Short mmCIF file of C-alpha atoms in Angstrom, two decimals:
data_model
loop_
_atom_site.label_atom_id
_atom_site.label_comp_id
_atom_site.label_asym_id
_atom_site.label_seq_id
_atom_site.Cartn_x
_atom_site.Cartn_y
_atom_site.Cartn_z
CA UNK O 1 24.97 8.21 33.75
CA UNK O 2 21.75 7.28 31.99
CA UNK O 3 19.45 9.93 30.61
CA UNK O 4 15.80 10.04 29.68
CA UNK O 5 14.07 11.75 26.80
CA UNK O 6 10.32 12.30 27.02
CA UNK O 7 8.54 12.77 23.70
CA UNK O 8 5.33 14.73 24.04
CA UNK O 9 2.71 15.19 21.34
CA UNK O 10 0.17 17.98 21.89
CA UNK O 11 -2.69 19.71 20.11
CA UNK O 12 -0.32 22.48 19.06
CA UNK O 13 3.08 20.93 18.54
CA UNK O 14 5.67 18.46 19.84
CA UNK O 15 7.98 18.89 22.79
CA UNK O 16 11.12 17.00 23.78
CA UNK O 17 11.89 16.95 27.51
CA UNK O 18 15.28 15.69 28.63
CA UNK O 19 16.91 14.99 31.97
CA UNK O 20 19.69 13.00 33.47
CA UNK O 21 18.88 9.90 35.48
CA UNK O 22 17.85 11.84 38.54
CA UNK O 23 14.86 13.14 36.56
CA UNK O 24 14.84 16.29 38.66
CA UNK O 25 16.08 18.97 36.28
CA UNK O 26 14.56 19.09 32.85
CA UNK O 27 15.25 20.95 29.67
CA UNK O 28 12.37 21.58 27.31
CA UNK O 29 12.72 21.75 23.54
CA UNK O 30 9.83 22.91 21.40
CA UNK O 31 7.32 23.49 20.17
CA UNK O 32 8.32 21.54 17.12
CA UNK O 33 5.75 21.89 14.32
CA UNK O 34 3.99 24.61 16.30
CA UNK O 35 0.29 24.89 15.65
CA UNK O 36 -0.05 21.35 14.30
CA UNK O 37 -1.64 18.42 16.09
CA UNK O 38 1.01 15.89 17.00
CA UNK O 39 -0.80 12.69 17.76
CA UNK O 40 2.34 10.70 18.48
CA UNK O 41 6.12 10.91 18.65
CA UNK O 42 8.08 7.69 18.98
CA UNK O 43 11.73 6.67 19.05
CA UNK O 44 13.33 3.59 17.56
CA UNK O 45 14.46 1.03 20.14
CA UNK O 46 17.19 0.04 17.68
CA UNK O 47 18.51 3.61 17.25
CA UNK O 48 17.29 6.01 19.93
CA UNK O 49 18.23 9.08 17.90
CA UNK O 50 15.80 8.03 15.18
CA UNK O 51 12.42 9.58 15.96
CA UNK O 52 9.18 9.69 14.04
CA UNK O 53 6.30 12.12 14.54
CA UNK O 54 2.76 12.18 13.23
CA UNK O 55 1.85 15.76 12.32
CA UNK O 56 -1.58 16.78 11.07
CA UNK O 57 -4.31 19.36 10.97
CA UNK O 58 -7.79 19.28 9.57
CA UNK O 59 -6.70 22.16 7.31
CA UNK O 60 -3.62 20.77 5.61
CA UNK O 61 -3.72 17.04 6.25
CA UNK O 62 -1.10 14.56 7.32
CA UNK O 63 2.68 14.69 7.41
CA UNK O 64 5.23 12.37 8.94
CA UNK O 65 8.40 13.90 10.31
CA UNK O 66 11.64 12.05 10.98
CA UNK O 67 14.61 13.03 13.10
CA UNK O 68 18.02 11.35 12.98
CA UNK O 69 19.48 13.33 15.87
CA UNK O 70 17.14 12.77 18.76
CA UNK O 71 14.69 15.52 17.91
CA UNK O 72 17.01 18.47 17.28
CA UNK O 73 16.29 18.59 13.54
CA UNK O 74 13.47 17.06 11.56
CA UNK O 75 12.72 16.29 7.93
CA UNK O 76 9.34 15.48 6.41
CA UNK O 77 9.17 12.02 4.87
CA UNK O 78 6.44 10.08 3.09
CA UNK O 79 2.82 10.86 3.90
CA UNK O 80 0.86 8.78 1.41
CA UNK O 81 -1.35 6.33 3.26
CA UNK O 82 -3.35 4.68 0.50
CA UNK O 83 -5.52 1.72 1.35
CA UNK O 84 -4.95 -1.42 -0.69
CA UNK O 85 -7.73 -1.95 -3.20
CA UNK O 86 -11.24 -0.62 -2.75
CA UNK O 87 -11.58 -0.12 0.99
CA UNK O 88 -15.33 -0.67 1.28
CA UNK O 89 -17.46 0.59 4.12
CA UNK O 90 -17.67 0.52 7.90
CA UNK O 91 -20.41 1.65 10.23
CA UNK O 92 -21.01 5.26 11.12
CA UNK O 93 -22.09 6.13 14.68
CA UNK O 94 -25.72 5.54 13.77
CA UNK O 95 -25.04 2.18 12.16
CA UNK O 96 -25.28 3.38 8.57
CA UNK O 97 -22.55 2.47 6.12
CA UNK O 98 -19.84 5.00 5.25
CA UNK O 99 -16.79 4.54 3.06
CA UNK O 100 -13.36 3.98 4.57
CA UNK O 101 -11.43 7.24 4.41
CA UNK O 102 -7.99 8.21 5.66
CA UNK O 103 -8.05 10.92 8.32
CA UNK O 104 -4.79 10.81 10.28
CA UNK O 105 -2.04 8.69 11.78
CA UNK O 106 -2.73 8.02 15.44
CA UNK O 107 0.19 5.87 16.45
CA UNK O 108 3.70 5.07 15.21
CA UNK O 109 5.42 1.95 16.49
CA UNK O 110 9.06 1.62 15.42
CA UNK O 111 10.37 -1.92 14.99
CA UNK O 112 12.27 -3.38 17.92
CA UNK O 113 15.22 -4.23 15.67
CA UNK O 114 15.28 -2.02 12.55
CA UNK O 115 15.17 1.79 12.73
CA UNK O 116 13.86 2.00 9.16
CA UNK O 117 10.83 -0.17 9.88
CA UNK O 118 7.85 1.43 11.56
CA UNK O 119 4.24 0.32 11.95
CA UNK O 120 1.50 2.93 11.77
CA UNK O 121 -2.05 2.81 13.04
CA UNK O 122 -4.39 5.13 11.22
CA UNK O 123 -7.94 6.45 11.18
CA UNK O 124 -10.08 5.06 9.52
CA UNK O 125 -8.60 1.94 11.02
CA UNK O 126 -5.78 0.53 8.95
CA UNK O 127 -2.40 -1.01 9.63
CA UNK O 128 0.54 0.35 7.65
CA UNK O 129 4.29 -0.19 7.58
CA UNK O 130 7.36 1.51 6.21
CA UNK O 131 10.62 -0.36 5.68
CA UNK O 132 12.55 2.60 4.26
CA UNK O 133 12.60 5.00 7.16
CA UNK O 134 9.25 6.56 6.40
CA UNK O 135 9.83 7.44 2.76
CA UNK O 136 6.95 5.19 1.69
CA UNK O 137 4.14 3.47 3.55
CA UNK O 138 2.27 0.34 2.54
CA UNK O 139 -0.90 -1.02 4.02
CA UNK O 140 -0.74 -4.55 5.40
CA UNK O 141 -4.31 -5.23 4.30
CA UNK O 142 -4.85 -8.50 6.12
CA UNK O 143 -6.38 -6.68 9.05
CA UNK O 144 -9.17 -5.08 7.07
CA UNK O 145 -9.58 -8.39 5.26
CA UNK O 146 -10.56 -9.94 8.57
CA UNK O 147 -14.13 -9.84 7.36
CA UNK O 148 -15.61 -7.99 10.29
CA UNK O 149 -14.61 -4.57 8.94
CA UNK O 150 -18.13 -3.64 7.79
CA UNK O 151 -19.21 -4.02 11.45
CA UNK O 152 -16.54 -1.72 12.88
CA UNK O 153 -17.79 1.60 14.14
CA UNK O 154 -15.97 4.72 15.32
CA UNK O 155 -15.40 5.59 18.95
CA UNK O 156 -15.87 9.21 19.94
CA UNK O 157 -12.41 10.01 18.59
CA UNK O 158 -12.99 8.27 15.28
CA UNK O 159 -12.45 4.76 13.92
CA UNK O 160 -8.83 4.71 14.99
CA UNK O 161 -6.16 2.04 15.22
CA UNK O 162 -4.39 3.43 18.27
CA UNK O 163 -2.42 0.60 19.86
CA UNK O 164 0.31 -1.56 18.33
CA UNK O 165 2.29 -4.02 20.45
CA UNK O 166 5.14 -6.15 19.16
CA UNK O 167 6.00 -9.50 20.67
CA UNK O 168 9.53 -9.15 22.09
CA UNK O 169 11.00 -12.15 20.25
CA UNK O 170 8.48 -13.38 17.68
CA UNK O 171 8.33 -10.72 15.00
CA UNK O 172 5.34 -12.39 13.38
CA UNK O 173 3.16 -11.81 16.43
CA UNK O 174 1.58 -8.39 16.83
CA UNK O 175 -1.36 -7.05 18.78
CA UNK O 176 -3.44 -4.05 17.77
CA UNK O 177 -6.52 -2.33 19.12
CA UNK O 178 -9.19 -0.28 17.39
CA UNK O 179 -11.88 1.96 18.81
CA UNK O 180 -14.53 0.71 18.53
CA UNK O 181 -13.82 -2.66 16.99
CA UNK O 182 -11.67 -4.29 19.66
CA UNK O 183 -8.37 -6.13 19.87
CA UNK O 184 -6.78 -8.27 17.18
CA UNK O 185 -3.71 -10.50 16.99
CA UNK O 186 -1.64 -11.76 14.11
CA UNK O 187 0.71 -14.73 14.33
CA UNK O 188 1.94 -14.58 10.76
CA UNK O 189 3.39 -11.12 10.33
CA UNK O 190 0.08 -9.33 9.65
CA UNK O 191 -1.08 -11.58 6.82
CA UNK O 192 -4.07 -12.78 8.82
CA UNK O 193 -5.61 -11.59 12.08
CA UNK O 194 -8.01 -12.93 14.63
CA UNK O 195 -10.28 -10.90 16.86
CA UNK O 196 -9.26 -11.47 20.50
CA UNK O 197 -12.21 -10.09 22.43
CA UNK O 198 -13.62 -13.15 24.22
CA UNK O 199 -14.55 -12.16 27.76
CA UNK O 200 -15.16 -8.49 26.98
CA UNK O 201 -18.64 -7.20 27.73
CA UNK O 202 -19.77 -3.81 26.48
CA UNK O 203 -23.02 -2.00 26.93
CA UNK O 204 -23.88 0.22 24.03
CA UNK O 205 -23.56 -2.44 21.35
CA UNK O 206 -26.43 -4.72 20.39
CA UNK O 207 -24.68 -7.91 21.54
CA UNK O 208 -22.65 -7.10 24.69
CA UNK O 209 -20.20 -9.98 24.14
CA UNK O 210 -19.95 -9.77 20.37
CA UNK O 211 -16.77 -10.87 18.60
CA UNK O 212 -16.09 -7.27 17.51
CA UNK O 213 -17.46 -3.83 18.36
CA UNK O 214 -15.78 -3.22 21.72
CA UNK O 215 -14.25 0.14 22.50
CA UNK O 216 -10.80 -0.93 23.63
CA UNK O 217 -8.91 2.14 24.81
CA UNK O 218 -5.44 0.73 25.38
CA UNK O 219 -3.50 -2.50 25.82
CA UNK O 220 -0.17 -2.96 27.63
CA UNK O 221 2.26 -5.84 27.89
CA UNK O 222 5.45 -6.51 29.81
CA UNK O 223 8.10 -7.94 27.48
CA UNK O 224 9.20 -10.58 29.98
CA UNK O 225 5.71 -12.11 29.95
CA UNK O 226 4.29 -11.53 26.49
CA UNK O 227 1.23 -13.74 26.93
CA UNK O 228 -0.10 -11.48 29.68
CA UNK O 229 -1.97 -8.45 28.41
CA UNK O 230 -3.64 -5.67 30.35
CA UNK O 231 -6.46 -3.66 28.83
CA UNK O 232 -8.23 -0.45 29.68
CA UNK O 233 -11.56 -0.76 27.93
CA UNK O 234 -14.09 2.06 27.66
CA UNK O 235 -15.44 0.69 30.92
CA UNK O 236 -13.61 -2.20 32.66
CA UNK O 237 -9.96 -2.97 33.24
CA UNK O 238 -9.24 -6.42 31.83
CA UNK O 239 -6.46 -8.99 31.76
CA UNK O 240 -5.57 -11.92 29.54
CA UNK O 241 -3.09 -14.65 30.44
CA UNK O 242 -3.20 -16.34 27.05
CA UNK O 243 -2.22 -13.67 24.55
CA UNK O 244 -5.73 -12.34 24.26
CA UNK O 245 -7.62 -15.57 23.68
CA UNK O 246 -9.60 -14.96 26.87
CA UNK O 247 -10.04 -11.89 29.03
CA UNK O 248 -11.21 -11.45 32.61
CA UNK O 249 -11.98 -8.36 34.61
CA UNK O 250 -9.47 -6.98 37.12
CA UNK O 251 -11.16 -3.67 37.94
CA UNK O 252 -11.47 -4.84 41.56
CA UNK O 253 -11.60 -1.95 44.01
CA UNK O 254 -10.99 0.90 41.56
CA UNK O 255 -13.26 3.89 42.23
CA UNK O 256 -14.32 3.78 38.58
CA UNK O 257 -13.11 1.48 35.84
CA UNK O 258 -13.53 3.96 33.01
CA UNK O 259 -10.29 5.41 31.68
CA UNK O 260 -7.91 5.61 28.78
CA UNK O 261 -4.25 4.69 29.41
CA UNK O 262 -2.78 1.61 31.05
CA UNK O 263 0.91 0.91 31.61
CA UNK O 264 3.11 -1.79 33.18
CA UNK O 265 6.16 -1.18 35.38
CA UNK O 266 9.41 -1.72 33.51
CA UNK O 267 10.74 -4.37 35.90
CA UNK O 268 7.69 -5.69 37.76
CA UNK O 269 5.31 -7.38 35.33
CA UNK O 270 2.50 -7.49 37.90
CA UNK O 271 2.66 -3.76 38.66
CA UNK O 272 0.08 -1.96 36.56
CA UNK O 273 -1.01 1.69 36.37
CA UNK O 274 -4.34 3.22 35.32
CA UNK O 275 -5.94 6.66 35.65
CA UNK O 276 -9.60 6.28 36.61
CA UNK O 277 -11.93 8.77 34.97
CA UNK O 278 -15.40 9.49 36.26
CA UNK O 279 -17.46 8.07 33.41
CA UNK O 280 -18.00 7.94 29.68
CA UNK O 281 -19.91 11.20 29.87
CA UNK O 282 -17.66 12.91 32.45
CA UNK O 283 -14.12 12.75 31.12
CA UNK O 284 -12.38 14.03 34.23
CA UNK O 285 -11.18 12.45 37.47
CA UNK O 286 -13.71 11.61 40.21
CA UNK O 287 -14.12 14.27 42.90
CA UNK O 288 -11.72 16.63 41.12
CA UNK O 289 -8.77 14.55 42.39
CA UNK O 290 -6.13 13.44 39.92
CA UNK O 291 -5.16 9.96 41.07
CA UNK O 292 -3.11 7.31 39.38
CA UNK O 293 -4.00 3.86 40.65
CA UNK O 294 -1.38 1.16 40.96
CA UNK O 295 -1.84 -2.54 41.42
CA UNK O 296 1.15 -4.63 42.48
CA UNK O 297 -0.86 -7.83 42.16
CA UNK O 298 -1.62 -7.80 38.46
CA UNK O 299 -5.03 -6.26 39.06
CA UNK O 300 -8.04 -6.35 41.37
CA UNK O 301 -6.23 -4.73 44.32
CA UNK O 302 -5.48 -1.11 43.53
CA UNK O 303 -4.13 1.78 45.54
CA UNK O 304 -4.29 5.51 44.82
CA UNK O 305 -1.11 7.46 44.11
CA UNK O 306 -1.69 11.09 45.01
CA UNK O 307 1.47 12.68 46.42
CA UNK O 308 2.29 15.66 44.26
CA UNK O 309 -0.85 15.40 42.14
CA UNK O 310 -3.69 17.95 42.45
CA UNK O 311 -6.31 16.70 44.90
CA UNK O 312 -8.92 19.36 44.41
CA UNK O 313 -10.56 21.18 41.51
CA UNK O 314 -8.77 19.08 38.89
CA UNK O 315 -10.81 18.30 35.80
CA UNK O 316 -8.26 17.21 33.20
CA UNK O 317 -8.19 13.95 31.28
CA UNK O 318 -5.30 11.62 30.46
CA UNK O 319 -5.58 10.22 26.96
CA UNK O 320 -4.80 6.68 25.88
CA UNK O 321 -1.31 7.28 24.47
CA UNK O 322 -0.28 9.71 27.19
CA UNK O 323 1.30 7.46 29.83
CA UNK O 324 4.67 5.71 29.72
CA UNK O 325 7.44 4.29 31.88
CA UNK O 326 11.21 4.50 31.61
CA UNK O 327 13.48 1.53 32.21
CA UNK O 328 15.89 2.92 34.78
CA UNK O 329 16.21 0.76 37.90
CA UNK O 330 13.59 2.65 39.86
CA UNK O 331 11.22 2.94 36.86
CA UNK O 332 9.78 6.42 36.52
CA UNK O 333 6.19 6.78 35.37
CA UNK O 334 5.08 9.71 33.21
CA UNK O 335 1.75 10.99 32.00
CA UNK O 336 0.40 14.06 30.24
CA UNK O 337 -2.96 15.74 30.68
CA UNK O 338 -5.43 17.59 28.54
CA UNK O 339 -4.60 20.57 30.75
CA UNK O 340 -1.03 20.64 29.43
CA UNK O 341 0.82 19.18 32.40
CA UNK O 342 3.36 16.41 32.07
CA UNK O 343 3.94 14.69 35.40
CA UNK O 344 6.82 12.40 36.31
CA UNK O 345 7.23 10.06 39.23
CA UNK O 346 10.85 8.93 39.58
CA UNK O 347 9.90 6.37 42.23
CA UNK O 348 7.40 4.23 40.36
CA UNK O 349 4.39 6.29 41.36
CA UNK O 350 5.00 7.06 45.03
CA UNK O 351 5.60 10.79 44.44
CA UNK O 352 4.89 13.04 41.48
CA UNK O 353 6.00 16.42 40.20
CA UNK O 354 5.21 18.28 37.00
CA UNK O 355 7.98 18.50 34.43
CA UNK O 356 6.01 21.18 32.60
CA UNK O 357 2.67 22.70 33.53
CA UNK O 358 1.42 24.80 30.68
CA UNK O 359 1.78 22.97 27.42
CA UNK O 360 -1.08 22.65 24.96
CA UNK O 361 -3.40 19.74 25.61
CA UNK O 362 -1.28 16.57 25.67
CA UNK O 363 -2.12 13.79 23.23
CA UNK O 364 0.77 11.41 23.75
CA UNK O 365 3.79 10.74 25.95
CA UNK O 366 6.63 8.36 25.19
CA UNK O 367 9.87 7.87 27.07
CA UNK O 368 13.29 6.82 25.89
CA UNK O 369 15.91 5.61 28.35
CA UNK O 370 19.30 6.57 26.95
CA UNK O 371 22.79 5.44 27.92
CA UNK F 1 4.98 34.99 -13.36
CA UNK F 2 2.36 34.21 -10.73
CA UNK F 3 2.54 35.44 -7.17
CA UNK F 4 1.19 33.05 -4.54
CA UNK F 5 0.60 33.85 -0.91
CA UNK F 6 0.58 30.79 1.35
CA UNK F 7 -0.77 30.44 4.88
CA UNK F 8 1.76 30.49 7.70
CA UNK F 9 1.84 26.73 8.28
CA UNK F 10 2.57 26.02 4.64
CA UNK F 11 5.23 28.74 4.42
CA UNK F 12 6.91 27.11 7.41
CA UNK F 13 6.69 23.68 5.83
CA UNK F 14 8.18 24.93 2.57
CA UNK F 15 10.74 27.12 4.36
CA UNK F 16 9.73 30.25 2.47
CA UNK F 17 9.21 33.81 3.59
CA UNK F 18 6.70 36.10 1.97
CA UNK F 19 5.14 35.34 -1.37
CA UNK F 20 6.18 32.59 -3.71
CA UNK F 21 6.74 33.57 -7.34
CA UNK F 22 6.15 30.85 -9.90
CA UNK F 23 6.56 30.46 -13.63
CA UNK F 24 3.55 28.54 -14.86
CA UNK F 25 3.45 26.65 -18.15
CA UNK F 26 0.48 27.49 -20.36
CA UNK F 27 -2.65 29.24 -19.17
CA UNK F 28 -2.47 30.00 -15.46
CA UNK F 29 -5.24 28.43 -13.44
CA UNK F 30 -5.52 27.26 -9.85
CA UNK F 31 -4.68 23.78 -11.11
CA UNK F 32 -1.58 24.76 -13.08
CA UNK F 33 -0.35 27.06 -10.31
CA UNK F 34 -0.67 24.26 -7.75
CA UNK F 35 1.15 21.96 -10.16
CA UNK F 36 4.06 24.40 -10.30
CA UNK F 37 3.94 25.04 -6.56
CA UNK F 38 4.01 21.35 -5.66
CA UNK F 39 6.75 20.76 -8.20
CA UNK F 40 8.99 23.27 -6.51
CA UNK F 41 7.96 22.34 -2.96
CA UNK F 42 7.10 18.63 -2.88
CA UNK F 43 6.39 18.85 0.86
CA UNK F 44 3.23 20.76 -0.03
CA UNK F 45 1.76 17.89 -2.01
CA UNK F 46 -1.42 16.84 -0.26
CA UNK F 47 -1.62 19.86 2.01
CA UNK F 48 -3.77 21.97 -0.32
CA UNK F 49 -5.48 19.36 -2.46
CA UNK F 50 -5.81 15.61 -2.40
CA UNK F 51 -2.83 14.01 -4.07
CA UNK F 52 -4.89 11.42 -5.90
CA UNK F 53 -8.07 13.22 -6.84
CA UNK F 54 -6.87 16.81 -7.00
CA UNK F 55 -9.84 17.81 -4.88
CA UNK F 56 -9.32 20.92 -2.72
CA UNK F 57 -9.06 20.10 0.97
CA UNK F 58 -12.22 21.05 2.80
CA UNK F 59 -10.65 23.77 4.98
CA UNK F 60 -8.64 25.44 2.21
CA UNK F 61 -9.85 28.27 0.03
CA UNK F 62 -8.52 30.19 -2.97
CA UNK F 63 -8.97 33.95 -3.16
CA UNK F 64 -7.76 36.58 -5.65
CA UNK F 65 -8.76 40.13 -6.50
CA UNK F 66 -11.31 40.06 -3.68
CA UNK F 67 -13.06 37.08 -5.25
CA UNK F 68 -13.50 33.57 -3.89
CA UNK F 69 -12.24 31.16 -6.56
CA UNK F 70 -12.62 28.09 -4.36
CA UNK F 71 -15.65 26.70 -6.11
CA UNK F 72 -14.66 27.49 -9.69
CA UNK F 73 -13.43 24.60 -11.81
CA UNK F 74 -9.72 24.30 -11.03
CA UNK F 75 -8.72 24.84 -14.65
CA UNK F 76 -10.57 28.20 -14.91
CA UNK F 77 -8.11 30.89 -16.04
CA UNK F 78 -7.01 33.11 -13.16
CA UNK F 79 -7.99 36.81 -13.17
CA UNK F 80 -5.86 38.88 -15.53
CA UNK F 81 -4.38 40.89 -12.66
CA UNK F 82 -3.02 37.66 -11.18
CA UNK F 83 -1.65 36.56 -14.53
CA UNK F 84 -0.02 39.96 -14.92
CA UNK F 85 1.62 39.64 -11.52
CA UNK F 86 -0.27 42.64 -10.17
CA UNK F 87 -2.22 40.63 -7.60
CA UNK F 88 -1.35 37.40 -5.74
CA UNK F 89 -3.33 34.20 -5.63
CA UNK F 90 -4.17 33.70 -1.97
CA UNK F 91 -4.26 30.17 -0.61
CA UNK F 92 -6.06 30.47 2.70
CA UNK F 93 -6.81 28.18 5.62
CA UNK F 94 -10.52 28.60 6.27
CA UNK F 95 -11.30 30.62 9.36
CA UNK F 96 -12.47 28.13 11.94
CA UNK F 97 -11.10 29.18 15.28
CA UNK F 98 -8.76 27.13 17.41
#
């Protein structure tokens, strides 16, 4: 029978949650790296027992941990993230120039085919790769050579490269997103990149439809339809049908279109999930009700999913990397909250139950579907 | 022989309990002690000072003999009690809550 393994990164350590395919009874392992911020834990699609974790604190800096046994034991690997050349400057919040400086690794994206190859998105925004299982990391500097780098500015969380999506069959095509620069695509294996932000409109930047400067929070793709992208922007839920060349709004009847994560059902490429948040200044659900919204029409028409979720006095947030789906037939959906709950819905969102309720604030949730 | 007391997170990373005892080549200073420490425990490279510049991380401090050595030049000789092994060099995560 299939199993699932949920990889949870929190403000104070990593947790590994496992269950059989019923997803009713869970075992909890952790905290791993207790006391450290774990921005992301990810497993290799090519070898599910190969995991990578980004471990950091403001005190002692960045480490990368690797597991070869599904998260039971871990070993620190390479942690040098040196920009290629002289990195130059980007904009600070007030528009002044500040030098590029490494802060932390936000996101690890293992290759679809090689467990030793992993892409890393870092703050200040840079795109790195290892091809030796994490022992060494090299910047793929084409992204920062895009030319718009001096115009990039940090979102509230920093100038972070937080989303990396691989095309399912064309290894030269990758999508990334940066807060607050926007989305970019490469078609030549990260040598060159183009900004793909046409159609986005953002208040809070001098030119609302500028080529770069948009606070993209998350992008999602279904591998069966890799030209269709869904985006949760700071405000606005957006869709592209041409690999990001053009975007249009699909917020439709959502109660608010501010939010962080966005995810696509494992088997229904037009079924999309978001978690509406009140506003950019009120990072909690409207009316104190934690509601996931699902569209089965690829956007515009959304319905609330509430069964099993708190519907009063709930003021948690769900961060951009903290929602995921498994690939079992009935496609469970998972998300973690800043209040330390990790919820699972084994029926694609119809009903929810907490797997754990009292973890540290959750930064990221990934799911592995295991044989 | 130099005694070094590490903060909990770094002891866990290095898999050590209690103090670390190091033999340091030449005159013992913060710099030469960190050199020896990182040589024995490579996982600690970058956690106390920047690997490229040698600059102390902002939230790390060095104490010994009830003195704050954090802002002394890193090659300043350590207090004689530390060099004699009577007192440890304390590497401390700055108190900042959380």
